[in-house]
Coordinates of C-alpha atoms in Angstrom, one line a residue:
M14 CA -51.1 -45.6 -111.1
T15 CA -49.1 -44.7 -108.1
I16 CA -48.4 -47.3 -104.7
D17 CA -50.8 -44.4 -103.0
H18 CA -53.4 -44.5 -105.4
K19 CA -53.7 -48.4 -105.2
M20 CA -53.8 -48.5 -101.3
I21 CA -56.4 -45.9 -101.4
L22 CA -58.4 -48.4 -103.8
N23 CA -57.4 -51.2 -101.7
E24 CA -59.1 -49.4 -98.7
V25 CA -62.0 -48.3 -100.6
R26 CA -62.7 -52.4 -101.9
D27 CA -62.4 -53.9 -98.4
Y28 CA -64.5 -51.3 -97.2
M29 CA -67.6 -51.9 -100.0
F30 CA -66.6 -55.8 -99.0
I31 CA -67.3 -54.9 -95.4
A32 CA -70.3 -52.9 -96.0
F33 CA -71.7 -55.7 -98.4
G34 CA -71.0 -58.6 -95.4
L35 CA -72.4 -56.9 -92.9
L36 CA -75.7 -56.3 -95.3
L37 CA -76.0 -59.8 -95.8
Y38 CA -75.1 -60.3 -91.4
T39 CA -78.2 -57.9 -91.1
I40 CA -80.7 -59.7 -93.8
A41 CA -80.0 -63.5 -92.0
F42 CA -80.1 -62.3 -88.3
T43 CA -83.5 -60.3 -88.9
V44 CA -85.2 -62.3 -91.8
F45 CA -84.4 -66.1 -90.5
L46 CA -82.9 -65.9 -86.5
M47 CA -85.0 -63.3 -84.9
P48 CA -88.9 -64.1 -86.0
Y49 CA -88.0 -67.2 -84.2
Q50 CA -86.0 -65.8 -81.1
I51 CA -82.7 -68.3 -82.1
V52 CA -80.0 -67.4 -80.0
A53 CA -76.4 -67.0 -81.5
G54 CA -73.3 -66.3 -80.5
G55 CA -71.0 -62.9 -80.6
V56 CA -72.2 -59.3 -79.2
T57 CA -75.0 -59.8 -81.7
G58 CA -76.4 -62.8 -80.2
L59 CA -76.0 -61.4 -76.5
S60 CA -77.8 -59.0 -77.6
A61 CA -80.7 -60.5 -78.6
I62 CA -80.6 -62.7 -75.6
I63 CA -81.2 -59.8 -73.4
Y64 CA -83.6 -58.5 -75.9
Y65 CA -85.9 -61.5 -76.2
A66 CA -85.4 -61.9 -72.1
T67 CA -85.7 -58.1 -71.0
G68 CA -87.0 -56.0 -73.8
F69 CA -84.2 -53.6 -74.4
H70 CA -83.5 -52.7 -77.9
L71 CA -80.9 -55.6 -79.2
E72 CA -79.0 -52.5 -81.2
N73 CA -78.3 -50.3 -78.0
T74 CA -76.5 -53.1 -76.3
Y75 CA -74.4 -53.9 -79.0
I76 CA -73.1 -50.0 -79.5
I77 CA -72.3 -50.0 -75.4
I78 CA -70.8 -53.7 -75.1
N79 CA -68.7 -52.5 -78.7
G80 CA -67.6 -49.5 -77.2
L81 CA -65.7 -50.9 -74.2
L82 CA -64.3 -53.5 -76.7
L83 CA -62.7 -50.7 -78.7
I84 CA -59.7 -50.0 -76.1
V85 CA -59.0 -54.0 -76.9
A86 CA -58.7 -53.0 -80.2
L87 CA -57.3 -50.4 -80.3
K88 CA -54.5 -51.6 -77.9
I89 CA -53.8 -54.9 -80.5
L90 CA -55.1 -54.9 -83.6
G91 CA -54.4 -51.2 -84.6
Y92 CA -55.3 -48.1 -85.8
K93 CA -56.6 -49.6 -89.7
F94 CA -58.3 -52.2 -87.7
L95 CA -60.1 -50.0 -85.1
M96 CA -61.1 -47.6 -87.8
K97 CA -62.9 -50.5 -89.7
T98 CA -64.1 -52.0 -86.6
I99 CA -65.9 -48.5 -85.7
F100 CA -67.8 -48.4 -89.8
A101 CA -68.5 -52.0 -89.2
I102 CA -69.9 -51.5 -85.5
F103 CA -72.3 -48.4 -86.8
T104 CA -73.1 -49.7 -89.8
L105 CA -74.8 -52.7 -88.2
Y106 CA -75.9 -50.5 -85.7
F107 CA -77.9 -48.6 -88.0
M108 CA -79.0 -51.6 -90.3
L109 CA -80.2 -53.6 -87.7
R110 CA -82.2 -50.3 -86.2
F111 CA -83.7 -49.7 -90.1
A112 CA -84.1 -53.9 -90.9
Q113 CA -86.5 -53.7 -87.2
D114 CA -87.8 -50.8 -88.7
I115 CA -89.0 -51.9 -92.3
I116 CA -90.0 -56.0 -91.7
P117 CA -93.4 -56.2 -90.2
K118 CA -94.3 -57.6 -86.9
Q119 CA -95.6 -59.7 -85.3
D120 CA -97.9 -59.2 -82.4
N121 CA -95.1 -59.9 -80.1
G122 CA -93.3 -57.4 -81.1
L123 CA -90.4 -59.5 -83.3
P124 CA -89.8 -59.5 -87.2
L125 CA -92.7 -62.0 -89.1
K126 CA -91.9 -65.4 -89.5
L127 CA -90.9 -65.3 -92.9
M128 CA -90.5 -69.4 -93.4
G129 CA -93.8 -69.6 -91.6
E130 CA -94.6 -71.5 -88.2
G131 CA -92.9 -74.6 -87.3
Q132 CA -89.7 -73.6 -89.8
D133 CA -87.1 -73.0 -87.1
F134 CA -85.0 -75.5 -88.3
M135 CA -84.8 -74.4 -91.9
S136 CA -84.8 -70.6 -90.9
M137 CA -81.9 -71.4 -88.8
I138 CA -79.6 -73.8 -91.5
I139 CA -80.6 -70.6 -93.7
G140 CA -79.6 -67.9 -91.5
C141 CA -76.7 -69.6 -90.0
V142 CA -75.1 -70.2 -93.7
I143 CA -75.6 -66.2 -94.4
T144 CA -74.1 -65.3 -91.5
G145 CA -71.0 -67.8 -92.1
I146 CA -70.5 -66.0 -95.4
A147 CA -70.7 -62.6 -94.2
L148 CA -68.3 -62.9 -90.8
A149 CA -65.9 -64.5 -94.2
L150 CA -66.3 -61.4 -95.9
V151 CA -66.1 -59.1 -93.5
F152 CA -62.6 -60.9 -92.0
L153 CA -61.3 -61.4 -95.6
N154 CA -61.4 -57.7 -95.6
N155 CA -59.2 -57.0 -92.7
G156 CA -62.6 -55.2 -90.8
S157 CA -64.5 -57.1 -88.0
T158 CA -67.8 -56.8 -87.1
G159 CA -67.0 -56.0 -83.4
G160 CA -67.5 -57.8 -79.7
T161 CA -66.3 -61.8 -79.6
D162 CA -64.9 -60.6 -83.2
I163 CA -62.2 -58.7 -81.6
I164 CA -61.5 -61.2 -79.5
A165 CA -60.7 -63.8 -82.4
A166 CA -58.6 -61.3 -84.5
S167 CA -56.4 -60.9 -81.3
V168 CA -55.7 -64.3 -80.7
N169 CA -55.7 -64.9 -83.9
K170 CA -52.4 -62.6 -84.5
Y171 CA -50.0 -64.2 -81.8
H172 CA -51.8 -67.7 -82.3
N173 CA -52.2 -70.1 -85.0
I174 CA -55.5 -70.4 -83.9
S175 CA -58.3 -70.6 -86.0
L176 CA -61.2 -67.4 -85.8
G177 CA -63.7 -70.4 -85.9
S178 CA -62.4 -71.9 -82.8
V179 CA -62.1 -68.9 -81.0
L180 CA -65.2 -67.5 -81.7
I181 CA -66.8 -70.6 -80.8
A182 CA -65.1 -71.2 -77.2
A183 CA -66.9 -67.3 -76.9
D184 CA -70.4 -68.2 -78.3
F185 CA -70.1 -71.4 -75.4
C186 CA -70.3 -69.0 -72.9
I187 CA -73.4 -66.8 -74.4
I188 CA -75.8 -69.9 -75.2
G189 CA -75.0 -71.5 -72.4
S190 CA -76.4 -68.1 -70.4
C191 CA -79.9 -68.6 -71.7
M192 CA -80.2 -71.2 -68.9
F193 CA -80.5 -68.7 -66.4
F194 CA -83.4 -66.4 -67.9
P195 CA -87.1 -67.3 -66.2
Q196 CA -88.7 -65.4 -69.2
F197 CA -87.6 -68.5 -71.7
G198 CA -89.6 -70.5 -70.3
T199 CA -89.4 -74.1 -68.4
Y200 CA -85.8 -75.5 -67.9
I201 CA -86.9 -77.9 -70.7
E202 CA -87.4 -75.0 -72.6
R203 CA -84.3 -73.1 -71.6
A204 CA -82.4 -75.8 -72.4
H205 CA -84.2 -76.0 -76.2
K206 CA -83.1 -72.7 -77.0
V207 CA -79.4 -73.7 -75.7
M208 CA -79.5 -76.7 -77.8
F209 CA -80.4 -74.6 -80.9
G210 CA -78.0 -72.3 -80.1
F211 CA -75.7 -74.8 -80.5
C212 CA -76.9 -75.7 -83.8
V213 CA -76.4 -71.9 -84.5
M214 CA -72.9 -71.7 -83.2
A215 CA -71.3 -74.8 -84.7
M216 CA -72.8 -74.2 -88.1
E217 CA -71.8 -70.4 -88.4
N218 CA -68.4 -71.1 -87.3
Y219 CA -67.8 -74.5 -89.8
V220 CA -69.0 -72.0 -93.0
L221 CA -67.1 -69.3 -91.8
D222 CA -63.7 -71.0 -91.7
Y223 CA -64.9 -73.3 -94.6
V224 CA -65.4 -70.1 -96.8
M225 CA -61.7 -68.4 -94.9
N226 CA -60.1 -71.5 -96.0
A227 CA -60.7 -71.8 -99.3
R228 CA -59.8 -68.3 -100.1
R229 CA -56.6 -69.2 -98.4
Q230 CA -55.8 -72.4 -100.2
S231 CA -52.7 -73.5 -101.9
V232 CA -51.6 -75.8 -103.9
Q233 CA -48.2 -77.1 -105.1
F234 CA -47.3 -78.1 -108.7
F235 CA -45.1 -80.2 -110.6
I236 CA -44.3 -79.3 -114.0
F237 CA -42.0 -81.6 -116.7
S238 CA -41.4 -80.1 -120.0
R239 CA -38.5 -79.5 -122.4
K240 CA -38.9 -76.2 -121.9
W241 CA -38.9 -75.7 -118.5
Q242 CA -36.3 -72.6 -119.2
E243 CA -39.4 -70.8 -121.1
I244 CA -41.8 -71.7 -118.4
A245 CA -39.5 -71.1 -115.2
N246 CA -38.7 -67.3 -116.6
A247 CA -42.6 -66.5 -117.1
I248 CA -43.7 -67.5 -113.9
G249 CA -41.6 -65.9 -112.4
T250 CA -41.5 -62.1 -114.5
Q251 CA -45.6 -62.4 -115.6
M252 CA -46.8 -64.3 -111.9
G253 CA -44.3 -62.9 -109.5
H254 CA -43.8 -66.4 -108.3
G255 CA -40.5 -67.8 -107.3
V256 CA -39.4 -71.4 -108.8
T257 CA -37.5 -74.1 -107.5
I258 CA -35.8 -75.9 -110.1
L259 CA -35.4 -80.0 -109.6
D260 CA -33.4 -82.5 -110.4
G261 CA -35.0 -85.7 -112.8
H262 CA -34.2 -89.0 -114.3
G263 CA -36.5 -90.7 -116.9
W264 CA -36.6 -94.0 -115.8
Y265 CA -37.9 -95.6 -118.9
T266 CA -36.0 -92.8 -121.2
G267 CA -32.8 -93.0 -118.6
K268 CA -32.8 -88.9 -119.8
E269 CA -31.9 -86.6 -116.9
M270 CA -34.8 -83.8 -116.8
K271 CA -35.3 -80.3 -114.9
V272 CA -38.5 -80.5 -112.9
L273 CA -40.1 -76.9 -112.0
C274 CA -41.5 -77.1 -108.4
I275 CA -44.0 -73.7 -107.4
L276 CA -46.4 -73.3 -104.6
A277 CA -49.2 -70.5 -105.1
K278 CA -52.7 -69.9 -103.9
K279 CA -56.1 -71.6 -104.9
N280 CA -57.0 -68.8 -107.7
E281 CA -53.8 -68.7 -109.2
S282 CA -53.8 -72.4 -110.8
V283 CA -55.7 -71.2 -113.8
N284 CA -53.5 -68.4 -114.7
M285 CA -50.7 -70.8 -114.2
F286 CA -52.1 -73.6 -116.5
R287 CA -52.9 -71.0 -118.9
L288 CA -49.6 -69.6 -119.2
I289 CA -48.1 -73.5 -119.1
K290 CA -50.3 -74.7 -122.1
M291 CA -49.2 -71.2 -124.1
I292 CA -45.6 -71.8 -123.7
D293 CA -45.3 -76.4 -124.0
P294 CA -49.1 -77.3 -124.7
N295 CA -47.6 -81.1 -124.5
A296 CA -45.7 -80.1 -120.9
F297 CA -47.1 -82.7 -117.9
V298 CA -48.7 -80.6 -114.9
S299 CA -49.2 -82.6 -111.3
Q300 CA -51.2 -80.3 -109.4
S301 CA -52.0 -81.2 -106.0
S302 CA -53.5 -79.5 -103.1
V303 CA -51.2 -78.5 -99.2
I304 CA -52.6 -78.2 -96.3
G305 CA -50.5 -75.2 -95.3
V306 CA -47.7 -73.0 -96.7
Y307 CA -45.7 -70.7 -94.5
G308 CA -43.7 -68.0 -95.1
E309 CA -43.2 -65.1 -97.6
G310 CA -45.9 -64.5 -99.6
F311 CA -48.3 -67.1 -97.9
D312 CA -49.5 -67.8 -94.4
E313 CA -46.9 -66.4 -91.1
M314 CA -45.9 -69.3 -88.9
K315 CA -47.5 -68.3 -85.6
V316 CA -46.1 -70.5 -83.1
K317 CA -44.0 -69.6 -80.7
I318 CA -40.0 -71.1 -80.1
K319 CA -38.0 -71.0 -77.5
K320 CA -34.0 -68.5 -77.6
V321 CA -32.3 -71.4 -77.5
E322 CA -34.1 -73.0 -80.9
A323 CA -33.7 -69.6 -82.5
K324 CA -30.1 -69.2 -81.8
K325 CA -27.9 -69.7 -84.6
M326 CA -25.2 -72.3 -85.0
K327 CA -22.3 -70.4 -85.8
I328 CA -19.7 -72.1 -88.2
V329 CA -16.0 -70.9 -90.0
F330 CA -15.9 -70.7 -93.3
A331 CA -11.9 -70.8 -93.9
T332 CA -12.2 -68.2 -96.8
N333 CA -11.4 -64.8 -97.0
N334 CA -12.6 -64.6 -100.7
L335 CA -15.5 -61.7 -100.2
N336 CA -17.1 -63.4 -103.8
K337 CA -17.5 -66.9 -102.2
L338 CA -18.1 -65.6 -98.7
S339 CA -21.4 -64.1 -100.0
E340 CA -22.5 -67.0 -102.1
V341 CA -22.5 -69.2 -99.7
K342 CA -24.3 -66.7 -97.2
K343 CA -27.0 -65.8 -100.1
I344 CA -27.5 -70.1 -100.7
L345 CA -28.0 -70.9 -96.6
G346 CA -30.0 -67.7 -95.9
N347 CA -30.5 -66.9 -91.9
K348 CA -30.3 -70.7 -91.0
F349 CA -26.6 -70.0 -89.5
E350 CA -24.2 -67.5 -89.1
I351 CA -20.9 -67.6 -91.1
M352 CA -18.1 -66.2 -90.5
S353 CA -15.3 -65.9 -92.9
L354 CA -11.2 -65.9 -91.1
S355 CA -11.1 -62.3 -91.2
D356 CA -14.1 -62.4 -88.5
I357 CA -11.6 -64.9 -86.1
G358 CA -8.8 -62.7 -86.9
C359 CA -7.0 -65.1 -89.5
H360 CA -5.4 -63.5 -92.5
D361 CA -2.9 -66.4 -93.1
D362 CA -3.0 -67.8 -97.1
I363 CA -3.3 -71.5 -96.0
P364 CA -1.1 -73.7 -97.9
E365 CA -3.4 -75.7 -100.8
K366 CA -0.6 -78.7 -101.7
G367 CA -3.3 -81.1 -102.0
Q368 CA -3.1 -83.6 -105.6
T369 CA -7.1 -83.2 -105.7
L370 CA -10.0 -80.9 -104.7
K371 CA -10.9 -83.1 -101.7
D372 CA -7.3 -82.9 -100.2
N373 CA -7.2 -79.1 -99.6
A374 CA -10.3 -79.3 -98.5
L375 CA -8.9 -81.1 -96.0
I376 CA -6.2 -79.2 -95.4
K377 CA -8.0 -76.0 -95.2
A378 CA -10.3 -76.7 -92.6
Q379 CA -7.9 -79.1 -90.8
W380 CA -5.6 -76.1 -90.5
V381 CA -8.2 -74.0 -89.1
Y382 CA -9.6 -75.8 -86.6
D383 CA -6.1 -76.9 -85.2
K384 CA -5.2 -73.2 -85.1
Y385 CA -8.8 -71.4 -83.7
H386 CA -10.6 -74.7 -82.0
V387 CA -13.6 -73.8 -83.8
N388 CA -16.1 -75.7 -85.9
C389 CA -15.3 -74.5 -89.5
F390 CA -16.0 -75.7 -93.1
A391 CA -13.2 -75.6 -96.4
D392 CA -13.5 -76.1 -99.5
D393 CA -12.1 -76.0 -102.9
T394 CA -14.0 -75.7 -106.3
G395 CA -12.0 -76.9 -109.9
L396 CA -12.9 -76.5 -113.6
E397 CA -12.4 -79.9 -115.6
V398 CA -12.5 -79.4 -119.2
D399 CA -12.9 -83.1 -120.7
A400 CA -10.5 -82.2 -124.3
L401 CA -7.6 -81.1 -121.4
G402 CA -7.4 -84.2 -119.4
G403 CA -9.2 -82.4 -116.2
A404 CA -7.3 -79.8 -116.2
P405 CA -7.2 -77.4 -114.5
G406 CA -8.9 -79.1 -112.0
V407 CA -7.3 -78.3 -108.8
Y408 CA -4.5 -76.1 -110.1
S409 CA -7.8 -73.7 -111.3
A410 CA -7.2 -70.9 -109.1
R411 CA -3.3 -70.5 -110.6
Y412 CA -3.5 -72.4 -113.9
A413 CA -2.3 -69.3 -115.3
G414 CA 0.6 -69.3 -113.0
G415 CA 2.4 -67.2 -110.0
E416 CA 1.2 -66.6 -106.9
G417 CA -2.1 -64.3 -107.3
H418 CA -5.5 -65.5 -108.8
D419 CA -6.4 -63.9 -111.9
S420 CA -9.0 -64.8 -113.4
E421 CA -8.7 -62.9 -116.6
A422 CA -5.5 -64.6 -117.3
N423 CA -6.5 -68.1 -116.2
M424 CA -9.7 -67.3 -118.9
K425 CA -7.5 -65.9 -121.4
K426 CA -5.0 -69.2 -121.3
L427 CA -7.9 -71.9 -120.7
L428 CA -9.8 -70.1 -123.8
S429 CA -6.9 -70.4 -126.1
E430 CA -6.0 -73.5 -125.2
L431 CA -9.8 -74.5 -126.8
E432 CA -9.2 -72.4 -129.6
N433 CA -9.1 -74.9 -132.2
N434 CA -11.3 -77.7 -130.4
D435 CA -14.5 -78.2 -130.7
N436 CA -15.0 -80.9 -127.7
R437 CA -15.5 -78.1 -125.3
K438 CA -17.5 -80.2 -122.5
A439 CA -16.3 -79.3 -118.8
R440 CA -17.8 -79.5 -115.3
F441 CA -17.6 -77.8 -112.0
R442 CA -17.0 -79.5 -109.0
T443 CA -16.7 -78.5 -105.7
V444 CA -15.9 -80.4 -102.4
I445 CA -16.9 -78.9 -99.2
A446 CA -14.5 -80.5 -95.7
L447 CA -16.8 -79.8 -92.7
I448 CA -15.3 -80.0 -88.9
I449 CA -17.9 -80.3 -85.9
N450 CA -16.1 -81.1 -82.9
G451 CA -13.4 -83.0 -84.9
K452 CA -15.3 -84.8 -86.6
V453 CA -15.5 -84.9 -90.5
T454 CA -17.9 -84.6 -93.1
T455 CA -17.0 -84.2 -96.6
F456 CA -19.6 -83.0 -98.9
D457 CA -19.6 -82.4 -103.3
G458 CA -21.2 -81.2 -105.5
I459 CA -20.8 -81.2 -109.8
V460 CA -22.6 -78.9 -112.9
N461 CA -22.0 -80.2 -116.4
G462 CA -21.6 -77.7 -119.1
S463 CA -19.3 -76.2 -121.5
I464 CA -16.4 -73.6 -122.2
T465 CA -17.8 -70.7 -124.4
K466 CA -15.5 -69.3 -127.2
E467 CA -15.4 -65.8 -125.5
K468 CA -15.9 -64.0 -121.8
R469 CA -19.8 -63.3 -122.0
G470 CA -21.7 -61.7 -119.1
G471 CA -20.6 -59.2 -116.0
E472 CA -21.8 -61.0 -113.2
G473 CA -19.7 -63.8 -111.1
F474 CA -16.1 -63.8 -110.5
G475 CA -13.1 -66.8 -111.5
Y476 CA -14.8 -68.9 -114.6
D477 CA -18.1 -67.5 -114.6
P478 CA -17.7 -66.1 -118.0
I479 CA -17.0 -68.9 -120.2
F480 CA -18.9 -71.2 -118.4
M481 CA -22.3 -72.2 -119.6
P482 CA -24.3 -74.6 -117.1
E483 CA -26.2 -77.5 -119.5
G484 CA -29.3 -76.9 -120.3
F485 CA -29.3 -72.7 -120.2
N486 CA -27.5 -70.3 -123.5
K487 CA -26.6 -68.2 -120.9
T488 CA -23.1 -68.0 -119.1
F489 CA -23.0 -68.0 -115.1
A490 CA -21.5 -64.5 -115.6
E491 CA -24.8 -63.6 -117.7
L492 CA -27.7 -65.3 -115.7
G493 CA -26.8 -63.7 -112.7
T494 CA -26.7 -64.5 -108.9
G495 CA -29.9 -65.5 -108.5
I496 CA -29.9 -68.7 -110.9
K497 CA -26.7 -69.5 -110.0
N498 CA -27.3 -69.8 -106.6
N499 CA -30.1 -72.1 -107.2
I500 CA -28.5 -74.6 -109.4
S501 CA -24.3 -74.3 -109.3
H502 CA -22.1 -76.3 -108.1
R503 CA -21.4 -75.2 -104.6
A504 CA -24.9 -74.5 -104.4
K505 CA -25.4 -77.9 -104.5
A506 CA -22.2 -79.2 -102.6
V507 CA -24.0 -76.0 -99.9
Q508 CA -27.1 -77.6 -99.7
K509 CA -26.1 -81.1 -99.0
L510 CA -24.2 -79.5 -95.9
A511 CA -27.7 -77.5 -94.9
D512 CA -29.2 -80.5 -94.6
Y513 CA -26.2 -82.2 -92.7
L514 CA -26.0 -79.4 -90.0
L515 CA -29.6 -79.4 -89.2
K516 CA -30.2 -83.2 -88.6
M517 CA -27.4 -82.3 -86.2

């Protein structure tokens, strides 16, 4: 099925559910609310108030008011919303008209009281529950019944205010207008009708918000399993969800472990559990509800921020290595504006004469800060192999000798030195030195692993093709930048850097 076909089917589905929601609304309004002259909010409620007071058919008032409000829908909510709103307005218009024609009438011309005399309150409860569900169906399928729904959808588009809250404010004014119609009887009788209307308003909008929020509710999973890699891959490929890998430590067992953290919609829970159980029936899974999830794939953060708050911090990364620069930018995302040495006009080869990784990182950062007077950070990374006494370590970039950074020669030398050695344990270590306004802070990140017997994979740089991180059966070069940027030594150090900068 092509994307165009899917879009058409989704549109057809939306219109079908909107029509079904409007049918429920029509039944609830004409069968349970109108016979007892129960006032409600919205343009339908206002039209009903005018009908009770003057006899002017409510469907005619409804279509006139909505004709004016459609101009607002076109300007603020867009073409698709407008088309569905027009569909909903005319569909509800004809449904209300048809329903009043087929339902038997009382002597006063109102629909017959299905619940019997004196059942105003019970009829109100049933009617409100159904109208609330009906409105939720319409909104969940990107539609509107027009009227105050247009106002509510417009406000909700730009502000994090629930639809029910906006409708309550509008309905309060509409229902309160009953006090100005002498046709409703004495002030006491009018007050009684207004109070009934407020009950309708509260219950209807409570049901609306309840159904809307239940549909959008999200959950958080923590998954503890020895087969965490298989589960993470399955969730990513079969369910299309991102997975965050956390480092865990068993208190009683004393063993290191990985914990998967996933955010998903509540209606995906069954599929999530089924997938986990298929891979590891003994997995330990914690599921909890969350108040809200905002960001890509979930709800939009509808808050305004000041321009000063939105301004990114500029900071120089003391490198001209495009691979390292790209990797760090991906890890930090769009939180900061990262510049390279080239961006500030520096093309010097900064000397790295330190005896440790920390020394080299500090030398580079201090050199840039002293010469260019900019906030900056520098890193140094080394591969430490147990069988070689921690070598190449601080000399990793020039392990094979020479002035250049020849990765192929470095890997060839390292593999030859380990050719007959079964102990291939190793670790990557990154140290970052940060200087902000003259203050120096350092961060480190370590990932344990082992050296393979041959190069594997085509991505990454440096020693990536021969380093296999712990818990994986692939090298960094085989895992790709997506996974590497989540688990690597540099990722851990950069994350500590980001956490520190965000707290400043």
